[in-house]
Coordinates of C-alpha atoms in Angstrom, one line a residue:
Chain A
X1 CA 48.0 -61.8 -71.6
X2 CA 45.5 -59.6 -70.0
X3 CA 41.9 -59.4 -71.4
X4 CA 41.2 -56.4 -72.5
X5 CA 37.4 -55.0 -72.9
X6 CA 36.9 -51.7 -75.4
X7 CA 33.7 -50.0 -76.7
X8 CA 32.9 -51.8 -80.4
X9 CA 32.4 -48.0 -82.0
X10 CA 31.9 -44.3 -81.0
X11 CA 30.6 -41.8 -82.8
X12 CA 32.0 -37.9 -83.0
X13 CA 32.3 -34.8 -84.8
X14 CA 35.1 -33.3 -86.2
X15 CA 36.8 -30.8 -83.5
X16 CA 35.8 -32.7 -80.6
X17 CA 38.0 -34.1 -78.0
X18 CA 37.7 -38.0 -78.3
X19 CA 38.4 -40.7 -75.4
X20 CA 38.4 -44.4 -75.3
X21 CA 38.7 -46.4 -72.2
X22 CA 40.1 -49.8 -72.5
X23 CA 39.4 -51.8 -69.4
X24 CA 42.2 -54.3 -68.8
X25 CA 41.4 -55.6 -64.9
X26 CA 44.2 -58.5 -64.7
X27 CA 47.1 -56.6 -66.0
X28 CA 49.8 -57.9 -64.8
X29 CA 53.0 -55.6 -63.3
X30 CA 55.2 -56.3 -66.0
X31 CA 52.5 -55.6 -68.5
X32 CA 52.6 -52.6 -70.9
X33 CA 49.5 -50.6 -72.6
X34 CA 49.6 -49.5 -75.8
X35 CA 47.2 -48.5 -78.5
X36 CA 47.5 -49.0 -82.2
X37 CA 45.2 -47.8 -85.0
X38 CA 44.4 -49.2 -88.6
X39 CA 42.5 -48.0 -91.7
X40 CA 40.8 -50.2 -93.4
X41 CA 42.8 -52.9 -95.5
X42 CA 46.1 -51.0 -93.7
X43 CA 48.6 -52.7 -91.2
X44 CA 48.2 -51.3 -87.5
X45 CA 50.0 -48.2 -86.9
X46 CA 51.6 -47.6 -83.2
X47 CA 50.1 -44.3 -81.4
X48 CA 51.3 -44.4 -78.1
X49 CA 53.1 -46.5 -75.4
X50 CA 52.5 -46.0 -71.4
X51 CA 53.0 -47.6 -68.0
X52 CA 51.5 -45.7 -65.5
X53 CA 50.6 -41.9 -65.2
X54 CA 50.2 -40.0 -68.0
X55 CA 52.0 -39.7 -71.6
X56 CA 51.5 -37.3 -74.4
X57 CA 53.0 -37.4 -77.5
X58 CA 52.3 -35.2 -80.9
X59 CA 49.3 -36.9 -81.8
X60 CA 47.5 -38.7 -78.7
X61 CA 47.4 -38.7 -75.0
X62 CA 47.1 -41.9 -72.5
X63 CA 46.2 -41.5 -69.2
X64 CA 46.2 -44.9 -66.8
X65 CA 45.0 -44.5 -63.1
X66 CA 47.4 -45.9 -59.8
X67 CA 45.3 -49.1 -60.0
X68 CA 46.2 -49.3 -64.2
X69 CA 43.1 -51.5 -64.5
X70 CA 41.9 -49.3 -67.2
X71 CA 43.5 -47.2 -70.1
X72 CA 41.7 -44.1 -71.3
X73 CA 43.2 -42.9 -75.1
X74 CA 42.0 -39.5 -75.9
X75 CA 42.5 -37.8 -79.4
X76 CA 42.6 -34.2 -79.5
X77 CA 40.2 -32.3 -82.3
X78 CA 39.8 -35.1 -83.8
X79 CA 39.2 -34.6 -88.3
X80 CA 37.7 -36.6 -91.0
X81 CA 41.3 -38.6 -91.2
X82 CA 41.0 -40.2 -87.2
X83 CA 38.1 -42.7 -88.6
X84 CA 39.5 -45.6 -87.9
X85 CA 40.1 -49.1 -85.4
X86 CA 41.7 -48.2 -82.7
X87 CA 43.1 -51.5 -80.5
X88 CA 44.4 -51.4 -76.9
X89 CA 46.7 -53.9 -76.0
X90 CA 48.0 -55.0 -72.9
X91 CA 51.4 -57.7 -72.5
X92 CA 55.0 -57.6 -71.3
X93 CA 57.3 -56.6 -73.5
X94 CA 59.3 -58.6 -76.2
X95 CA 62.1 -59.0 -73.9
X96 CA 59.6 -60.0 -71.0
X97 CA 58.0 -62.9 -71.9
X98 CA 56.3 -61.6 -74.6
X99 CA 56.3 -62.6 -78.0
X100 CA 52.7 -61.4 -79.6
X101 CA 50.7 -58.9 -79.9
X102 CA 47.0 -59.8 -79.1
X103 CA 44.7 -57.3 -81.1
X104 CA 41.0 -57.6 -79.9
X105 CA 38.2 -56.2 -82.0
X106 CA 39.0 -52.6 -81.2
X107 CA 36.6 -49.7 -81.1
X108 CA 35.4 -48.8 -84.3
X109 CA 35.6 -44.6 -84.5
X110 CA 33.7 -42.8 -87.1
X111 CA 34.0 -38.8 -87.1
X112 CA 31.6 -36.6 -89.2
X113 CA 31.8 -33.2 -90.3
Chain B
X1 CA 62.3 -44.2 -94.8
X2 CA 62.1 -47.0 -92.2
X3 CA 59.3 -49.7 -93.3
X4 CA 58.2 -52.8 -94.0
X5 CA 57.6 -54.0 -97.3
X6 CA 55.6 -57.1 -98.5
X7 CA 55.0 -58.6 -101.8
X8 CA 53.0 -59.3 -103.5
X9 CA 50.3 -57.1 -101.9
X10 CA 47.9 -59.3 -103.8
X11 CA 47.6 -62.4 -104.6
X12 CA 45.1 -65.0 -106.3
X13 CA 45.7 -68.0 -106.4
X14 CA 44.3 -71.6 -106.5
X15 CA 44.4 -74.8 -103.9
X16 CA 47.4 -76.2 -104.2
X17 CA 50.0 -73.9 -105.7
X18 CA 52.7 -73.1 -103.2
X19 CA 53.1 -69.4 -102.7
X20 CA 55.8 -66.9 -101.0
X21 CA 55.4 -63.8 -99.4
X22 CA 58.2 -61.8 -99.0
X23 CA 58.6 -59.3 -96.2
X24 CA 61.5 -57.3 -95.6
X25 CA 62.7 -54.5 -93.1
X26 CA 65.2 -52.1 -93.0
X27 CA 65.2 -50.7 -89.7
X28 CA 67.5 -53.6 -87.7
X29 CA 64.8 -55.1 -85.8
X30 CA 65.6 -58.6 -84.5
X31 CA 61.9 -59.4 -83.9
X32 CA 59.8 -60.5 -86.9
X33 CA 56.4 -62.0 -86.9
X34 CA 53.1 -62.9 -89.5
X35 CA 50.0 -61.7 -88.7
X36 CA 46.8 -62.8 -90.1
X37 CA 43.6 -60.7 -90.2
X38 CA 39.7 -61.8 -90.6
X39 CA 36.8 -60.1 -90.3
X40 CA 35.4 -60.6 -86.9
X41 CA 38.2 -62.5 -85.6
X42 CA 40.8 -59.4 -85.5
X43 CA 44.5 -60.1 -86.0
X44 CA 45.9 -63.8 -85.1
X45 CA 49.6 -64.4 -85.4
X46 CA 51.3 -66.9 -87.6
X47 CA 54.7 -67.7 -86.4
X48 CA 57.3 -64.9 -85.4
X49 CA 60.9 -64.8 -85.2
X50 CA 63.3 -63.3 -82.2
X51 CA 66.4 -62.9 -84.4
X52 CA 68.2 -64.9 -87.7
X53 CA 67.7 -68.4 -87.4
X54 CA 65.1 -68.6 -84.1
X55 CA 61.5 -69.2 -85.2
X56 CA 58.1 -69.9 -83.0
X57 CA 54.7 -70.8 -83.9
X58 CA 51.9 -68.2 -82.9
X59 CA 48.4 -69.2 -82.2
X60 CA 47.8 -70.6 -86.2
X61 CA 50.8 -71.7 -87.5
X62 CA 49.0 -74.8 -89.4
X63 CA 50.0 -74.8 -93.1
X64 CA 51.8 -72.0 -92.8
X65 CA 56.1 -72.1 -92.8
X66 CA 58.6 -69.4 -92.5
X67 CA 62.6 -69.2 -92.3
X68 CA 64.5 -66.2 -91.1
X69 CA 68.1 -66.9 -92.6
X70 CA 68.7 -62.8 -92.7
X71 CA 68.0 -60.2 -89.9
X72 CA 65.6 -58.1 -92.8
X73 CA 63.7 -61.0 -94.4
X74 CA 61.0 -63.0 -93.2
X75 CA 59.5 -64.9 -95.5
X76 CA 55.7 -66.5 -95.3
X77 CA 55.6 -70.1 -97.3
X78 CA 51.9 -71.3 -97.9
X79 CA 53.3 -75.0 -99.5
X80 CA 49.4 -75.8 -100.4
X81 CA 47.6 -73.5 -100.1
X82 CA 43.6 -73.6 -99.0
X83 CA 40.4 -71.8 -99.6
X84 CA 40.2 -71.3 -95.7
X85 CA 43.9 -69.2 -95.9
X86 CA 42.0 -66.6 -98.2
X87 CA 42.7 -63.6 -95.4
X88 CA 45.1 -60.8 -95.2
X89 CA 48.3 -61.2 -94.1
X90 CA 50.4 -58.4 -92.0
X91 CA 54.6 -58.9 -91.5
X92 CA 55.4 -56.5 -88.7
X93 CA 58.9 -56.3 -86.9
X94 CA 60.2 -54.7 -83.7
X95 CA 63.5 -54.0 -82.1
X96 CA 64.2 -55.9 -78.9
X97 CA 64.5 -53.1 -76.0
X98 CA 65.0 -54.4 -72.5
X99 CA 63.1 -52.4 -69.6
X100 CA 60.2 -51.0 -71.7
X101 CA 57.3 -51.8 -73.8
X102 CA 57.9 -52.4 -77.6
X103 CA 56.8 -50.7 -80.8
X104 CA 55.7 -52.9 -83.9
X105 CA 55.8 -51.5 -87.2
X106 CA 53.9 -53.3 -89.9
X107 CA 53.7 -53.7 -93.1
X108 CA 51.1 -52.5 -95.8
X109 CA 49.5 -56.4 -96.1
X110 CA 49.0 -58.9 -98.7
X111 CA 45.4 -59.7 -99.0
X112 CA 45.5 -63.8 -101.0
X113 CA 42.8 -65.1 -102.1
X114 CA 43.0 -69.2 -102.8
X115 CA 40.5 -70.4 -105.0

């Protein structure tokens, strides 16, 4: 599985536009990267899935360059509610060769009023 | 509502006593897996589960053992437990799709404390 290095915490204000980068330099081509978030004493909770380009979905948006040796998450106005962990994982999926998830330490976000 | 339930959600308990966790899904997933959680050491999985009847060890499957004899239940069995298995504990499951990245769903956690 692909090592993947993440700020340990950020800092930002309610309203702001938020972005993580996850760099993940030896991911492999079968290799999906996907970014989970947890409150505390809470399971994980999937945000959003991609593979190359850009995908937006109702609450997040992940953009991944050509080379997709780095993952950039970014939260839109973000509110009191978005402090959290926020993982970024890189692997092939279940049905290629996968069989784990391997959650780092994650970036620690706290958001103020 | 799709989920994942566990029970109990705590648990205290003393060296020795063998313990169950239950975890059950309703959404049809085939893949099932245990997750444990410690500070500093982020989530490390158990054992997991590709369908009824096929189980694998994940990175700390020691003292740990699990069966899968129905699609929705995979149980966690701590036969004695330890001080050092005091942690919280995470089922997830996923449903096996070909040609794309998958999406875990997890459960609320157990969090066991062995005395």
């Amino acid at each position: 599985l692909a090592k993947t290095t993440q700020p340990i915490s950020m800092d930002s204000y309610e309203g702001q536009e938020v972005n993580i980068t996850c760099s993940h330099n030896n991911i492999a081509t079968n290799d999906y990267i996907t970014w989970y978030q947890q409150f505390p004493s809470q399971g994980p909770r999937f945000i959003i899935q991609g593979y190359k380009t850009k995908v937006t979905n109702e609450v997040a948006s992940l953009f991944i360059p050509a080379d997709r040796k780095s993952s950039t998450l970014s939260l839109p106005r973000v509110s009191l509610s978005d402090t959290a962990v926020y993982y970024c994982l890189v692997g092939p999926s279940l049905t290629g060769g996968g069989n784990k998830l391997t959650f780092g330490t994650g970036t620690q976000l706290k958001v103020e009023l | 509502e799709a989920q994942v339930t566990q029970n109990p959600r705590y648990l205290i308990t003393v060296t020795g006593k063998k313990l169950t966790v239950t975890c059950s899904q309703n959404m049809n997933h085939e893949y099932m897996s245990w997750y444990r959680q410690d500070p500093g050491l982020g989530l490390r999985q158990i054992y997991y589960s590709m369908n009824v009847e096929v189980t694998d060890k994940g990175d700390v499957p020691e003292g740990y053992k699990v069966s899968r004899k129905e699609k929705r239940n995979f149980p966690l069995i701590l036969e004695s437990p330890s001080p050092n298995q005091t942690s919280l504990y995470f089922c997830a499951s996923s449903l096996l799709t070909s040609g794309r990245g998958d999406t875990q769903y997890f459960g609320p956690g157990t969090r066991l404390t062995v005395l």
